[in-house]
Amino acid sequence: MLCDRCGENEASVHLTRIINGQKEEIHLCEECARRSSKLNAEDNNLSFQSLLSGILNHNFSNQESSYFTNKNSKELKCPNCGLSYQKFTQGGLFGCQKCFEVFEPKLDELFKRIHGNSRHKGKYPLSFKQLIEVESEINKLKKEMQIAVEKEDFEKAAEIRDKIHAVKDDMEEDKNEK
């Protein structure tokens, strides 16, 4: 596959970006990748920091503004250690504990773009999964009950309240059985 930029060399860097379900791919040769995203590819060995920097700052176009950072975030600086947000995006490492607090507003956005979500959804025990599902069902029923009350449909609200109590009772019975 040829490089999407120069169309001459073999593409060796393949980047994929998915935003709102839209998948965009770009295939670059090593030279174009170095020029466009400023990745440090010495001896064909990319460090984690340079790769992260390229991901954070790559914008799939020739615009000067960065996709992941803007003027305000580049000026953001940790008062404790002096690390700027721009330096963090280049190195991928915090300078101190305070950096996380200072950069927190930008990190949510960053994690959503990199991972698709700002909240970790890893594995957990089956019993815990069932508990979360029950709590989710209860929250859903509470919202339905609130809507029924707002519509002054008190009979439906009472039915939903009874369902909530039944779900809670079932959950307590399951706990006592174990």
Short mmCIF file of C-alpha atoms in Angstrom, two decimals:
data_model
loop_
_atom_site.label_atom_id
_atom_site.label_comp_id
_atom_site.label_asym_id
_atom_site.label_seq_id
_atom_site.Cartn_x
_atom_site.Cartn_y
_atom_site.Cartn_z
CA MET A 1 0.00 0.00 0.00
CA LEU A 2 1.36 3.42 -0.97
CA CYS A 3 1.61 6.45 1.30
CA ASP A 4 -1.55 8.61 1.31
CA ARG A 5 0.53 11.83 1.42
CA CYS A 6 3.34 11.38 -1.11
CA GLY A 7 1.92 8.45 -3.08
CA GLU A 8 5.46 7.22 -3.78
CA ASN A 9 6.75 5.16 -0.85
CA GLU A 10 5.34 2.08 0.85
CA ALA A 11 3.11 2.98 3.83
CA SER A 12 4.55 1.69 7.09
CA VAL A 13 2.54 3.77 9.59
CA HIS A 14 -1.20 3.12 9.73
CA LEU A 15 -3.40 5.38 11.86
CA THR A 16 -7.10 4.91 12.53
CA ARG A 17 -9.39 7.43 14.20
CA ILE A 18 -13.02 6.70 15.10
CA ILE A 19 -15.20 9.64 16.04
CA ASN A 20 -18.96 9.30 16.48
CA GLY A 21 -18.86 5.97 14.68
CA GLN A 22 -17.04 7.39 11.65
CA LYS A 23 -13.81 5.53 10.90
CA GLU A 24 -11.00 7.47 9.24
CA GLU A 25 -7.73 5.82 8.24
CA ILE A 26 -4.48 7.28 7.00
CA HIS A 27 -1.48 5.32 5.75
CA LEU A 28 1.91 7.06 5.71
CA CYS A 29 5.43 6.18 4.75
CA GLU A 30 8.07 6.61 7.44
CA GLU A 31 9.27 9.94 6.01
CA CYS A 32 5.79 11.50 5.78
CA ALA A 33 4.94 10.21 9.27
CA ARG A 34 8.05 11.90 10.64
CA ARG A 35 7.23 15.17 8.88
CA SER A 36 3.48 15.29 9.57
CA SER A 37 3.24 14.06 13.14
CA LYS A 38 6.82 14.69 14.27
CA LEU A 39 7.23 11.12 15.54
CA ASN A 40 10.75 10.22 16.53
CA ALA A 41 11.41 7.02 14.60
CA GLU A 42 15.16 6.65 15.04
CA ASP A 43 16.38 3.18 14.09
CA ASN A 44 12.79 2.11 13.37
CA ASN A 45 12.21 1.94 17.12
CA LEU A 46 9.34 4.13 18.35
CA SER A 47 9.29 4.89 22.06
CA PHE A 48 6.01 4.91 23.94
CA GLN A 49 6.38 8.63 24.63
CA SER A 50 6.93 9.54 20.98
CA LEU A 51 4.06 7.32 19.90
CA LEU A 52 1.75 8.88 22.49
CA SER A 53 2.87 12.35 21.47
CA GLY A 54 2.09 11.55 17.85
CA ILE A 55 -1.32 10.20 18.75
CA LEU A 56 -2.17 13.18 20.95
CA ASN A 57 -1.02 15.77 18.45
CA HIS A 58 -1.88 14.13 15.11
CA ASN A 59 -4.73 15.79 13.25
CA PHE A 60 -5.05 13.89 9.91
CA SER A 61 -4.71 17.17 8.02
CA ASN A 62 -2.13 19.83 7.32
CA GLN A 63 -3.64 22.37 9.73
CA GLU A 64 -1.26 23.90 12.24
CA SER A 65 -3.68 23.53 15.15
CA SER A 66 -3.46 20.27 17.01
CA TYR A 67 -6.39 17.89 17.15
CA PHE A 68 -6.00 17.09 20.84
CA THR A 69 -4.70 20.36 22.18
CA ASN A 70 -5.57 24.01 21.76
CA LYS A 71 -3.99 27.31 22.76
CA ASN A 72 -5.56 27.26 26.24
CA SER A 73 -4.47 23.71 27.03
CA LYS A 74 -0.91 24.41 25.86
CA GLU A 75 -0.77 27.28 28.36
CA LEU A 76 -2.07 25.05 31.17
CA LYS A 77 0.81 24.46 33.59
CA CYS A 78 1.20 22.62 36.90
CA PRO A 79 2.00 25.15 39.67
CA ASN A 80 3.81 22.47 41.68
CA CYS A 81 6.36 21.08 39.19
CA GLY A 82 5.96 23.48 36.23
CA LEU A 83 5.02 20.77 33.69
CA SER A 84 2.89 22.21 30.86
CA TYR A 85 0.02 20.31 29.26
CA GLN A 86 1.93 20.47 25.98
CA LYS A 87 4.96 18.76 27.58
CA PHE A 88 2.64 16.13 29.07
CA THR A 89 1.19 15.34 25.64
CA GLN A 90 4.71 15.05 24.21
CA GLY A 91 6.04 12.76 26.94
CA GLY A 92 2.92 11.03 28.22
CA LEU A 93 4.13 11.27 31.83
CA PHE A 94 2.99 13.47 34.71
CA GLY A 95 5.61 15.44 36.59
CA CYS A 96 3.95 15.11 40.00
CA GLN A 97 0.71 14.19 41.74
CA LYS A 98 -0.68 17.73 41.33
CA CYS A 99 -0.44 17.46 37.50
CA PHE A 100 -3.36 15.06 37.45
CA GLU A 101 -5.56 17.57 39.29
CA VAL A 102 -4.43 20.50 37.11
CA PHE A 103 -4.89 18.65 33.80
CA GLU A 104 -8.06 16.79 34.89
CA PRO A 105 -10.49 18.84 32.74
CA LYS A 106 -8.46 17.97 29.63
CA LEU A 107 -7.87 14.33 30.62
CA ASP A 108 -11.57 13.43 30.46
CA GLU A 109 -11.71 14.63 26.85
CA LEU A 110 -8.39 12.94 26.08
CA PHE A 111 -9.45 9.57 27.52
CA LYS A 112 -12.74 9.71 25.61
CA ARG A 113 -10.84 10.25 22.36
CA ILE A 114 -8.22 7.58 22.99
CA HIS A 115 -10.35 4.90 24.67
CA GLY A 116 -13.85 5.84 23.55
CA ASN A 117 -14.88 6.46 27.15
CA SER A 118 -13.56 8.35 30.14
CA ARG A 119 -14.63 5.64 32.56
CA HIS A 120 -12.86 2.29 32.80
CA LYS A 121 -15.20 -0.60 32.10
CA GLY A 122 -13.08 -3.58 32.94
CA LYS A 123 -14.02 -7.03 34.15
CA TYR A 124 -15.57 -7.65 37.55
CA PRO A 125 -16.96 -10.67 39.42
CA LEU A 126 -20.27 -12.09 38.22
CA SER A 127 -22.00 -11.33 41.53
CA PHE A 128 -20.89 -7.70 41.26
CA LYS A 129 -22.13 -7.58 37.66
CA GLN A 130 -25.55 -8.78 38.80
CA LEU A 131 -25.59 -6.12 41.52
CA ILE A 132 -24.81 -3.40 38.97
CA GLU A 133 -27.58 -4.68 36.67
CA VAL A 134 -30.08 -4.59 39.56
CA GLU A 135 -29.02 -1.07 40.54
CA SER A 136 -29.34 0.00 36.91
CA GLU A 137 -32.86 -1.46 36.78
CA ILE A 138 -33.80 0.35 39.99
CA ASN A 139 -32.47 3.67 38.62
CA LYS A 140 -34.43 3.15 35.41
CA LEU A 141 -37.61 2.46 37.39
CA LYS A 142 -37.02 5.55 39.57
CA LYS A 143 -36.78 7.72 36.45
CA GLU A 144 -40.00 6.19 35.10
CA MET A 145 -41.68 6.82 38.47
CA GLN A 146 -40.52 10.45 38.45
CA ILE A 147 -41.98 10.93 34.95
CA ALA A 148 -45.27 9.37 36.07
CA VAL A 149 -45.42 11.71 39.08
CA GLU A 150 -44.69 14.74 36.87
CA LYS A 151 -47.56 13.66 34.60
CA GLU A 152 -49.70 13.20 37.74
CA ASP A 153 -50.25 9.55 36.85
CA PHE A 154 -50.09 8.45 40.46
CA GLU A 155 -51.47 4.96 39.87
CA LYS A 156 -48.63 4.17 37.48
CA ALA A 157 -46.15 5.77 39.88
CA ALA A 158 -47.43 3.51 42.67
CA GLU A 159 -47.07 0.44 40.43
CA ILE A 160 -43.50 1.41 39.59
CA ARG A 161 -42.77 2.02 43.29
CA ASP A 162 -44.02 -1.49 44.05
CA LYS A 163 -41.77 -2.89 41.29
CA ILE A 164 -38.80 -1.09 42.85
CA HIS A 165 -39.61 -2.62 46.25
CA ALA A 166 -39.96 -6.07 44.66
CA VAL A 167 -36.58 -5.77 42.92
CA LYS A 168 -34.95 -4.63 46.18
CA ASP A 169 -36.58 -7.48 48.10
CA ASP A 170 -35.36 -10.01 45.51
CA MET A 171 -31.87 -8.59 45.82
CA GLU A 172 -31.97 -8.92 49.63
CA GLU A 173 -33.20 -12.52 49.34
CA ASP A 174 -30.33 -13.34 46.97
CA LYS A 175 -27.85 -11.82 49.43
CA ASN A 176 -29.26 -13.85 52.32
CA GLU A 177 -29.11 -17.11 50.32
CA LYS A 178 -25.37 -16.69 49.72
#
